[in-house]
Every structure is written in C-alpha cells, then in structure tokens.
Amino acid sequence: QVQLVESGGGLAQPGGSLRLSCAATGSFSSIDAMGWHRQAPGNQRELVAHISSSGNTNIADSVLGRFTISRDNAKHTVYLQMNSLKPEDTAVYYCYADGRLMAWARPIRSWGQGTQVTVSS
C-alpha cells in the first residue's frame, strides 16, 4: 500500500513562490504516474499537473508557464514548483501516485492528505 506525505504549503504573497513535495512510502513494487490536483472552496477538484514515470508532463492551462512538475524516481517523490502565484491559486493541493503492489499488478491511485496554499497580500 502506498502512503503519500505532502509538505511545503503555506502562505505566499501574490507574485511569490512555493514548492510542494510529496513522498510515496510503504510497500510497493513501483510508482507509475504522479501528480497534483487542487480544490478551492466551492469549486470542484481540478487537475493541476501530471507526470508519467518517464517524465512526460501535462500542465493545466490555468498554471501553464508558472507551475512546473518534476519527480525524483529514486526517492519516489513528486514536486510542484509554483511561481508567480496569484490569489486564485489559493486552494488545498492534493498529490496522487499510481502505485503497483506487484510488478504485474494494475496501478492503484493513492492520495495525499492535502496541503493548504494561500496566496494573499
């Protein structure tokens, strides 16, 4: 089973930066795709960024050019570098990871507990 531990959220001023981290721990054979969703109050959860095991990325249009997703496969960790933050980026950010318990098993998605990002002056 995969457990995800997030860190790096907090308060930033408009135009500022934050870096989120999410480490996968537990018993698993491998981690396929990883990524981040976010959910603002009153809004549906939305995809922010996705990265495959080979490093291919998919970034939401709303954050394209400002956010970057990366991963360290040796550490089973995914990162979200957020630059030029805007008040509308305020949300709870959730990481996910598609882990395989066995090499032949289908991947199962696990979610982090969520970390609050607040952008305000």
Short mmCIF file of N, CA and C in Angstrom, two decimals:
data_model
loop_
_atom_site.label_atom_id
_atom_site.label_comp_id
_atom_site.label_asym_id
_atom_site.label_seq_id
_atom_site.Cartn_x
_atom_site.Cartn_y
_atom_site.Cartn_z
N GLN A 1 0.84 -1.19 0.00
CA GLN A 1 0.00 0.00 0.00
C GLN A 1 0.88 1.24 0.00
N VAL A 2 0.45 2.24 -0.72
CA VAL A 2 1.21 3.48 -0.85
C VAL A 2 0.63 4.54 0.07
N GLN A 3 1.49 5.16 0.86
CA GLN A 3 1.11 6.34 1.64
C GLN A 3 1.87 7.54 1.09
N LEU A 4 1.19 8.66 1.03
CA LEU A 4 1.77 9.88 0.48
C LEU A 4 1.84 10.94 1.57
N VAL A 5 3.01 11.55 1.69
CA VAL A 5 3.23 12.60 2.68
C VAL A 5 3.58 13.88 1.96
N GLU A 6 2.73 14.88 2.12
CA GLU A 6 2.92 16.17 1.46
C GLU A 6 3.58 17.17 2.40
N SER A 7 4.29 18.11 1.81
CA SER A 7 4.86 19.21 2.58
C SER A 7 5.06 20.41 1.67
N GLY A 8 5.24 21.58 2.28
CA GLY A 8 5.60 22.76 1.52
C GLY A 8 4.51 23.79 1.32
N GLY A 9 3.30 23.51 1.76
CA GLY A 9 2.26 24.51 1.62
C GLY A 9 2.45 25.67 2.58
N GLY A 10 1.58 26.65 2.47
CA GLY A 10 1.65 27.79 3.37
C GLY A 10 1.12 29.05 2.73
N LEU A 11 1.59 30.17 3.25
CA LEU A 11 1.13 31.49 2.80
C LEU A 11 2.19 32.14 1.92
N ALA A 12 1.75 32.68 0.79
CA ALA A 12 2.65 33.40 -0.10
C ALA A 12 1.97 34.67 -0.57
N GLN A 13 2.75 35.66 -0.89
CA GLN A 13 2.22 36.89 -1.45
C GLN A 13 2.02 36.73 -2.95
N PRO A 14 1.12 37.49 -3.52
CA PRO A 14 0.97 37.46 -4.99
C PRO A 14 2.31 37.75 -5.65
N GLY A 15 2.62 36.94 -6.65
CA GLY A 15 3.91 37.05 -7.32
C GLY A 15 5.00 36.21 -6.69
N GLY A 16 4.70 35.64 -5.55
CA GLY A 16 5.69 34.83 -4.84
C GLY A 16 5.74 33.40 -5.33
N SER A 17 6.52 32.59 -4.61
CA SER A 17 6.74 31.19 -4.99
C SER A 17 6.59 30.27 -3.80
N LEU A 18 6.18 29.07 -4.09
CA LEU A 18 6.16 27.98 -3.12
C LEU A 18 6.54 26.69 -3.85
N ARG A 19 7.08 25.75 -3.09
CA ARG A 19 7.42 24.45 -3.66
C ARG A 19 6.77 23.36 -2.80
N LEU A 20 5.93 22.56 -3.43
CA LEU A 20 5.30 21.44 -2.75
C LEU A 20 6.07 20.16 -3.04
N SER A 21 6.12 19.30 -2.02
CA SER A 21 6.74 17.99 -2.18
C SER A 21 5.76 16.91 -1.73
N CYS A 22 5.88 15.75 -2.33
CA CYS A 22 5.02 14.63 -1.97
C CYS A 22 5.82 13.35 -2.12
N ALA A 23 6.05 12.67 -0.99
CA ALA A 23 6.86 11.46 -0.99
C ALA A 23 5.98 10.23 -0.79
N ALA A 24 6.22 9.23 -1.62
CA ALA A 24 5.48 7.97 -1.51
C ALA A 24 6.27 7.00 -0.64
N THR A 25 5.60 6.45 0.36
CA THR A 25 6.22 5.46 1.24
C THR A 25 5.32 4.24 1.32
N GLY A 26 5.84 3.17 1.94
CA GLY A 26 5.05 1.96 2.10
C GLY A 26 5.61 0.83 1.27
N SER A 27 4.80 -0.18 1.07
CA SER A 27 5.22 -1.36 0.32
C SER A 27 4.64 -1.33 -1.08
N PHE A 28 5.47 -1.22 -2.07
CA PHE A 28 5.02 -1.22 -3.45
C PHE A 28 6.18 -1.64 -4.34
N SER A 29 5.83 -2.09 -5.53
CA SER A 29 6.85 -2.50 -6.49
C SER A 29 7.37 -1.31 -7.29
N SER A 30 6.46 -0.44 -7.69
CA SER A 30 6.86 0.73 -8.47
C SER A 30 5.76 1.79 -8.42
N ILE A 31 6.13 2.98 -8.81
CA ILE A 31 5.19 4.09 -8.92
C ILE A 31 5.11 4.51 -10.38
N ASP A 32 3.93 4.50 -10.93
CA ASP A 32 3.75 4.97 -12.30
C ASP A 32 3.58 6.50 -12.28
N ALA A 33 2.46 6.98 -12.73
CA ALA A 33 2.24 8.42 -12.79
C ALA A 33 2.07 9.03 -11.40
N MET A 34 2.44 10.29 -11.29
CA MET A 34 2.22 11.08 -10.08
C MET A 34 1.70 12.45 -10.50
N GLY A 35 1.14 13.17 -9.56
CA GLY A 35 0.64 14.49 -9.94
C GLY A 35 -0.03 15.22 -8.80
N TRP A 36 -0.66 16.33 -9.18
CA TRP A 36 -1.30 17.20 -8.21
C TRP A 36 -2.68 17.65 -8.70
N HIS A 37 -3.63 17.64 -7.80
CA HIS A 37 -4.92 18.28 -8.00
C HIS A 37 -5.04 19.39 -6.97
N ARG A 38 -6.01 20.25 -7.15
CA ARG A 38 -6.31 21.26 -6.14
C ARG A 38 -7.81 21.48 -6.06
N GLN A 39 -8.23 21.96 -4.90
CA GLN A 39 -9.64 22.26 -4.71
C GLN A 39 -9.79 23.51 -3.88
N ALA A 40 -10.41 24.53 -4.48
CA ALA A 40 -10.69 25.77 -3.78
C ALA A 40 -12.10 25.69 -3.21
N PRO A 41 -12.39 26.46 -2.16
CA PRO A 41 -13.74 26.42 -1.56
C PRO A 41 -14.82 26.70 -2.59
N GLY A 42 -15.82 25.82 -2.63
CA GLY A 42 -16.93 26.00 -3.56
C GLY A 42 -16.65 25.52 -4.97
N ASN A 43 -15.43 25.06 -5.20
CA ASN A 43 -15.06 24.59 -6.54
C ASN A 43 -14.85 23.08 -6.55
N GLN A 44 -14.92 22.52 -7.75
CA GLN A 44 -14.59 21.11 -7.90
C GLN A 44 -13.08 20.93 -7.90
N ARG A 45 -12.67 19.71 -7.52
CA ARG A 45 -11.25 19.41 -7.58
C ARG A 45 -10.82 19.41 -9.04
N GLU A 46 -9.66 20.01 -9.32
CA GLU A 46 -9.17 20.08 -10.69
C GLU A 46 -7.72 19.62 -10.78
N LEU A 47 -7.38 19.06 -11.93
CA LEU A 47 -6.02 18.64 -12.17
C LEU A 47 -5.13 19.87 -12.36
N VAL A 48 -4.00 19.87 -11.70
CA VAL A 48 -3.02 20.95 -11.85
C VAL A 48 -1.87 20.49 -12.74
N ALA A 49 -1.31 19.33 -12.40
CA ALA A 49 -0.15 18.85 -13.16
C ALA A 49 -0.02 17.35 -12.98
N HIS A 50 0.49 16.71 -14.02
CA HIS A 50 0.62 15.25 -14.08
C HIS A 50 1.97 14.92 -14.69
N ILE A 51 2.63 13.89 -14.14
CA ILE A 51 3.90 13.49 -14.71
C ILE A 51 3.96 11.97 -14.75
N SER A 52 4.35 11.44 -15.90
CA SER A 52 4.44 10.00 -16.06
C SER A 52 5.75 9.48 -15.45
N SER A 53 5.88 8.18 -15.40
CA SER A 53 7.10 7.60 -14.85
C SER A 53 8.32 7.93 -15.71
N SER A 54 8.11 8.21 -16.98
CA SER A 54 9.22 8.56 -17.88
C SER A 54 9.47 10.06 -17.94
N GLY A 55 8.63 10.84 -17.26
CA GLY A 55 8.87 12.28 -17.19
C GLY A 55 8.01 13.14 -18.10
N ASN A 56 7.12 12.54 -18.83
CA ASN A 56 6.20 13.34 -19.66
C ASN A 56 5.22 14.06 -18.75
N THR A 57 4.97 15.33 -19.07
CA THR A 57 4.14 16.15 -18.19
C THR A 57 2.90 16.68 -18.89
N ASN A 58 1.90 16.98 -18.09
CA ASN A 58 0.66 17.60 -18.56
C ASN A 58 0.32 18.67 -17.52
N ILE A 59 0.26 19.92 -17.95
CA ILE A 59 0.04 21.05 -17.05
C ILE A 59 -1.27 21.74 -17.42
N ALA A 60 -2.05 22.07 -16.42
CA ALA A 60 -3.32 22.77 -16.66
C ALA A 60 -3.06 24.14 -17.27
N ASP A 61 -3.94 24.56 -18.16
CA ASP A 61 -3.78 25.85 -18.83
C ASP A 61 -3.72 27.00 -17.83
N SER A 62 -4.43 26.88 -16.72
CA SER A 62 -4.50 27.97 -15.75
C SER A 62 -3.18 28.23 -15.05
N VAL A 63 -2.27 27.26 -15.08
CA VAL A 63 -0.99 27.43 -14.39
C VAL A 63 0.19 27.26 -15.34
N LEU A 64 -0.09 27.03 -16.61
CA LEU A 64 0.98 26.82 -17.59
C LEU A 64 1.90 28.03 -17.65
N GLY A 65 3.19 27.76 -17.59
CA GLY A 65 4.17 28.83 -17.61
C GLY A 65 4.52 29.36 -16.23
N ARG A 66 3.73 28.98 -15.23
CA ARG A 66 4.01 29.43 -13.86
C ARG A 66 4.36 28.25 -12.94
N PHE A 67 3.74 27.11 -13.16
CA PHE A 67 3.99 25.94 -12.33
C PHE A 67 4.79 24.90 -13.12
N THR A 68 5.66 24.20 -12.41
CA THR A 68 6.45 23.13 -13.01
C THR A 68 6.35 21.89 -12.13
N ILE A 69 6.14 20.75 -12.77
CA ILE A 69 6.10 19.49 -12.03
C ILE A 69 7.34 18.69 -12.37
N SER A 70 7.90 18.04 -11.37
CA SER A 70 9.07 17.19 -11.57
C SER A 70 9.01 16.04 -10.57
N ARG A 71 9.88 15.07 -10.76
CA ARG A 71 9.89 13.94 -9.83
C ARG A 71 11.29 13.38 -9.70
N ASP A 72 11.53 12.76 -8.57
CA ASP A 72 12.77 12.04 -8.29
C ASP A 72 12.37 10.57 -8.10
N ASN A 73 12.61 9.77 -9.11
CA ASN A 73 12.15 8.37 -9.04
C ASN A 73 12.88 7.58 -7.96
N ALA A 74 14.11 7.91 -7.70
CA ALA A 74 14.86 7.19 -6.66
C ALA A 74 14.27 7.44 -5.27
N LYS A 75 13.69 8.62 -5.10
CA LYS A 75 13.08 8.99 -3.81
C LYS A 75 11.56 8.83 -3.83
N HIS A 76 11.01 8.41 -4.95
CA HIS A 76 9.55 8.26 -5.09
C HIS A 76 8.84 9.54 -4.67
N THR A 77 9.37 10.65 -5.13
CA THR A 77 8.87 11.96 -4.71
C THR A 77 8.51 12.81 -5.93
N VAL A 78 7.41 13.52 -5.82
CA VAL A 78 6.99 14.45 -6.87
C VAL A 78 6.99 15.86 -6.28
N TYR A 79 7.35 16.82 -7.11
CA TYR A 79 7.45 18.22 -6.68
C TYR A 79 6.55 19.09 -7.56
N LEU A 80 6.07 20.16 -6.97
CA LEU A 80 5.33 21.17 -7.73
C LEU A 80 5.93 22.53 -7.38
N GLN A 81 6.67 23.09 -8.33
CA GLN A 81 7.25 24.42 -8.15
C GLN A 81 6.23 25.42 -8.66
N MET A 82 5.80 26.30 -7.77
CA MET A 82 4.77 27.28 -8.11
C MET A 82 5.37 28.68 -8.05
N ASN A 83 5.45 29.33 -9.19
CA ASN A 83 5.97 30.68 -9.30
C ASN A 83 4.87 31.65 -9.73
N SER A 84 5.12 32.92 -9.57
CA SER A 84 4.16 33.96 -9.97
C SER A 84 2.76 33.65 -9.45
N LEU A 85 2.70 33.32 -8.19
CA LEU A 85 1.42 32.91 -7.60
C LEU A 85 0.40 34.03 -7.64
N LYS A 86 -0.85 33.61 -7.81
CA LYS A 86 -1.99 34.53 -7.87
C LYS A 86 -2.99 34.16 -6.77
N PRO A 87 -3.79 35.11 -6.33
CA PRO A 87 -4.80 34.78 -5.31
C PRO A 87 -5.71 33.62 -5.73
N GLU A 88 -5.96 33.49 -7.01
CA GLU A 88 -6.83 32.40 -7.47
C GLU A 88 -6.16 31.02 -7.41
N ASP A 89 -4.89 31.00 -7.05
CA ASP A 89 -4.20 29.72 -6.83
C ASP A 89 -4.47 29.19 -5.42
N THR A 90 -5.12 29.98 -4.60
CA THR A 90 -5.44 29.57 -3.24
C THR A 90 -6.36 28.35 -3.27
N ALA A 91 -5.91 27.28 -2.61
CA ALA A 91 -6.65 26.02 -2.63
C ALA A 91 -5.94 25.01 -1.73
N VAL A 92 -6.59 23.89 -1.51
CA VAL A 92 -5.92 22.74 -0.91
C VAL A 92 -5.36 21.91 -2.07
N TYR A 93 -4.09 21.61 -2.00
CA TYR A 93 -3.42 20.86 -3.05
C TYR A 93 -3.23 19.41 -2.59
N TYR A 94 -3.65 18.49 -3.45
CA TYR A 94 -3.56 17.07 -3.16
C TYR A 94 -2.65 16.38 -4.17
N CYS A 95 -1.69 15.63 -3.67
CA CYS A 95 -0.87 14.85 -4.60
C CYS A 95 -1.47 13.46 -4.75
N TYR A 96 -1.10 12.81 -5.85
CA TYR A 96 -1.53 11.43 -6.06
C TYR A 96 -0.38 10.64 -6.68
N ALA A 97 -0.46 9.34 -6.53
CA ALA A 97 0.53 8.44 -7.10
C ALA A 97 -0.15 7.14 -7.48
N ASP A 98 0.19 6.64 -8.65
CA ASP A 98 -0.34 5.37 -9.14
C ASP A 98 0.69 4.28 -8.86
N GLY A 99 0.47 3.55 -7.78
CA GLY A 99 1.43 2.55 -7.35
C GLY A 99 1.03 1.13 -7.71
N ARG A 100 2.03 0.31 -7.96
CA ARG A 100 1.82 -1.13 -8.21
C ARG A 100 2.36 -1.91 -7.02
N LEU A 101 1.49 -2.71 -6.42
CA LEU A 101 1.94 -3.52 -5.29
C LEU A 101 2.87 -4.63 -5.75
N MET A 102 2.62 -5.14 -6.92
CA MET A 102 3.46 -6.14 -7.56
C MET A 102 3.73 -5.67 -8.98
N ALA A 103 4.80 -6.15 -9.57
CA ALA A 103 5.18 -5.70 -10.90
C ALA A 103 4.09 -5.99 -11.93
N TRP A 104 3.36 -7.09 -11.73
CA TRP A 104 2.34 -7.50 -12.68
C TRP A 104 0.97 -6.93 -12.36
N ALA A 105 0.83 -6.25 -11.22
CA ALA A 105 -0.48 -5.74 -10.80
C ALA A 105 -0.82 -4.44 -11.50
N ARG A 106 -2.10 -4.15 -11.58
CA ARG A 106 -2.52 -2.88 -12.16
C ARG A 106 -2.25 -1.78 -11.15
N PRO A 107 -1.95 -0.56 -11.62
CA PRO A 107 -1.68 0.53 -10.68
C PRO A 107 -2.95 0.97 -9.95
N ILE A 108 -2.77 1.34 -8.71
CA ILE A 108 -3.86 1.84 -7.87
C ILE A 108 -3.50 3.25 -7.42
N ARG A 109 -4.45 4.16 -7.55
CA ARG A 109 -4.17 5.56 -7.20
C ARG A 109 -4.35 5.79 -5.70
N SER A 110 -3.34 6.41 -5.11
CA SER A 110 -3.40 6.84 -3.71
C SER A 110 -3.31 8.35 -3.67
N TRP A 111 -3.87 8.94 -2.60
CA TRP A 111 -3.93 10.40 -2.46
C TRP A 111 -3.25 10.85 -1.17
N GLY A 112 -2.64 12.01 -1.25
CA GLY A 112 -2.11 12.63 -0.06
C GLY A 112 -3.21 13.28 0.76
N GLN A 113 -2.84 13.78 1.94
CA GLN A 113 -3.82 14.34 2.86
C GLN A 113 -4.23 15.76 2.50
N GLY A 114 -3.48 16.37 1.62
CA GLY A 114 -3.77 17.74 1.21
C GLY A 114 -2.95 18.74 1.99
N THR A 115 -2.53 19.79 1.31
CA THR A 115 -1.79 20.87 1.95
C THR A 115 -2.36 22.20 1.48
N GLN A 116 -2.56 23.10 2.42
CA GLN A 116 -3.18 24.39 2.10
C GLN A 116 -2.17 25.34 1.50
N VAL A 117 -2.54 25.95 0.39
CA VAL A 117 -1.77 27.03 -0.21
C VAL A 117 -2.67 28.27 -0.23
N THR A 118 -2.19 29.34 0.38
CA THR A 118 -2.94 30.59 0.43
C THR A 118 -2.08 31.70 -0.17
N VAL A 119 -2.64 32.38 -1.15
CA VAL A 119 -1.93 33.48 -1.80
C VAL A 119 -2.68 34.77 -1.48
N SER A 120 -2.04 35.60 -0.69
CA SER A 120 -2.70 36.82 -0.23
C SER A 120 -1.66 37.83 0.21
N SER A 121 -1.99 39.11 0.03
CA SER A 121 -1.11 40.16 0.49
C SER A 121 -1.53 40.62 1.88
#
